[in-house]
């Protein structure tokens, strides 16, 4: 593994390997066991979109590994004034030991990897959010002590989260059923990947998706960059809310996961959110451990 550009590039074994390392790093952090695997290394964090979790977990994670994080907002970088990503990649490769980037187009992340000579980590694009799904799988495995055979139901917008969840679940032996309205389906590239797999289902019926589900997952109806569509989307996703009634149809004791930020009263009710707050904030914490594992795997 040279980069983390998208989960489609990883094997199931590579994903499980990262989760195992993440568990170990979480144990070490909890027990104050030093794990400075990136001593003397500098990692650039390029953000073209907002972030709370990704920024803070990467910055603190790099520090805990003995390295130096550099927060690079595209507002300040020359990339924001039109310097090509191909040139930025070659320049930054001369200073840094790795780059995490959050941006719009997946192609920009792929270009950074192609033109640069250091590991590139995708911190979210319009296409996918691999770091988040590694943390999600880690959280689910902690809860159930396995992944194989579990069923995840995804309710709502077929977005970057859905794309990564489909790939992450199927590669680790989970079943995934997505309930997305017409016009808001996952990316065709991911649907092609999942095509014919008996562990995958795409439906327009949230009730059907959550049947026998061990994990119920949702995300915002309007992702970053879709702010103008917010009103139309609220209408399109009526009936796709994760609420107590829908949870009744899932397995008893099913987990709830959400990448956050959550919009209570839209994709999830306050009642369901608060009833599952421990699981949701464990998931948020696991961003730290999962990403540290990715960086160690790529940069040590
Ligand atoms: N889940 C997630 O990536 O959160 P941020 O947008 O706050 O980084
Ligand atoms: N789908 C959301 C995820 C945020 C972490 C977005 O892209 O805004």
PDB file of N, CA, C and O in Angstrom, residues 256 264 268-281:
ATOM      1  N   UNK A 256     -26.036   2.405  15.913  1.00  0.00           N
ATOM      2  CA  UNK A 256     -26.231   3.517  14.980  1.00  0.00           C
ATOM      3  C   UNK A 256     -24.878   4.194  14.768  1.00  0.00           C
ATOM      4  O   UNK A 256     -24.141   4.430  15.735  1.00  0.00           O
ATOM      5  N   UNK A 264     -29.814  16.991  13.409  1.00  0.00           N
ATOM      6  CA  UNK A 264     -30.945  16.406  14.121  1.00  0.00           C
ATOM      7  C   UNK A 264     -32.252  16.950  13.563  1.00  0.00           C
ATOM      8  O   UNK A 264     -32.363  18.144  13.283  1.00  0.00           O
ATOM      9  N   UNK A 268     -31.556  12.253  11.076  1.00  0.00           N
ATOM     10  CA  UNK A 268     -31.639  11.471  12.321  1.00  0.00           C
ATOM     11  C   UNK A 268     -32.384  12.293  13.370  1.00  0.00           C
ATOM     12  O   UNK A 268     -32.248  13.522  13.402  1.00  0.00           O
ATOM     13  N   UNK A 269     -33.168  11.603  14.211  1.00  0.00           N
ATOM     14  CA  UNK A 269     -33.859  12.341  15.268  1.00  0.00           C
ATOM     15  C   UNK A 269     -32.910  12.511  16.453  1.00  0.00           C
ATOM     16  O   UNK A 269     -31.978  11.722  16.648  1.00  0.00           O
ATOM     17  N   UNK A 270     -33.208  13.521  17.257  1.00  0.00           N
ATOM     18  CA  UNK A 270     -32.432  13.762  18.470  1.00  0.00           C
ATOM     19  C   UNK A 270     -32.515  12.529  19.380  1.00  0.00           C
ATOM     20  O   UNK A 270     -31.526  12.115  19.988  1.00  0.00           O
ATOM     21  N   UNK A 271     -33.707  11.922  19.428  1.00  0.00           N
ATOM     22  CA  UNK A 271     -33.935  10.755  20.292  1.00  0.00           C
ATOM     23  C   UNK A 271     -32.986   9.601  19.930  1.00  0.00           C
ATOM     24  O   UNK A 271     -32.316   9.040  20.807  1.00  0.00           O
ATOM     25  N   UNK A 272     -32.921   9.258  18.645  1.00  0.00           N
ATOM     26  CA  UNK A 272     -32.047   8.148  18.227  1.00  0.00           C
ATOM     27  C   UNK A 272     -30.584   8.539  18.422  1.00  0.00           C
ATOM     28  O   UNK A 272     -29.775   7.753  18.903  1.00  0.00           O
ATOM     29  N   UNK A 273     -30.260   9.779  18.071  1.00  0.00           N
ATOM     30  CA  UNK A 273     -28.867  10.227  18.221  1.00  0.00           C
ATOM     31  C   UNK A 273     -28.422  10.074  19.669  1.00  0.00           C
ATOM     32  O   UNK A 273     -27.371   9.472  19.952  1.00  0.00           O
ATOM     33  N   UNK A 274     -29.203  10.606  20.588  1.00  0.00           N
ATOM     34  CA  UNK A 274     -28.780  10.589  21.999  1.00  0.00           C
ATOM     35  C   UNK A 274     -28.782   9.175  22.578  1.00  0.00           C
ATOM     36  O   UNK A 274     -27.943   8.838  23.403  1.00  0.00           O
ATOM     37  N   UNK A 275     -29.702   8.333  22.112  1.00  0.00           N
ATOM     38  CA  UNK A 275     -29.736   6.944  22.607  1.00  0.00           C
ATOM     39  C   UNK A 275     -28.475   6.186  22.172  1.00  0.00           C
ATOM     40  O   UNK A 275     -28.077   5.214  22.815  1.00  0.00           O
ATOM     41  N   UNK A 276     -27.846   6.642  21.085  1.00  0.00           N
ATOM     42  CA  UNK A 276     -26.668   5.942  20.550  1.00  0.00           C
ATOM     43  C   UNK A 276     -25.408   6.807  20.630  1.00  0.00           C
ATOM     44  O   UNK A 276     -24.429   6.545  19.922  1.00  0.00           O
ATOM     45  N   UNK A 277     -25.459   7.834  21.500  1.00  0.00           N
ATOM     46  CA  UNK A 277     -24.345   8.800  21.554  1.00  0.00           C
ATOM     47  C   UNK A 277     -23.002   8.115  21.851  1.00  0.00           C
ATOM     48  O   UNK A 277     -21.978   8.481  21.271  1.00  0.00           O
ATOM     49  N   UNK A 278     -23.011   7.116  22.720  1.00  0.00           N
ATOM     50  CA  UNK A 278     -21.737   6.454  23.056  1.00  0.00           C
ATOM     51  C   UNK A 278     -21.101   5.834  21.818  1.00  0.00           C
ATOM     52  O   UNK A 278     -19.891   5.924  21.618  1.00  0.00           O
ATOM     53  N   UNK A 279     -21.931   5.174  21.004  1.00  0.00           N
ATOM     54  CA  UNK A 279     -21.421   4.535  19.780  1.00  0.00           C
ATOM     55  C   UNK A 279     -20.931   5.596  18.788  1.00  0.00           C
ATOM     56  O   UNK A 279     -19.917   5.415  18.114  1.00  0.00           O
ATOM     57  N   UNK A 280     -21.664   6.708  18.717  1.00  0.00           N
ATOM     58  CA  UNK A 280     -21.327   7.752  17.746  1.00  0.00           C
ATOM     59  C   UNK A 280     -20.022   8.465  18.120  1.00  0.00           C
ATOM     60  O   UNK A 280     -19.214   8.792  17.240  1.00  0.00           O
ATOM     61  N   UNK A 281     -19.819   8.674  19.403  1.00  0.00           N
ATOM     62  CA  UNK A 281     -18.594   9.387  19.779  1.00  0.00           C
ATOM     63  C   UNK A 281     -17.392   8.449  19.878  1.00  0.00           C
ATOM     64  O   UNK A 281     -16.258   8.894  19.740  1.00  0.00           O
TER      65      UNK A 281
END
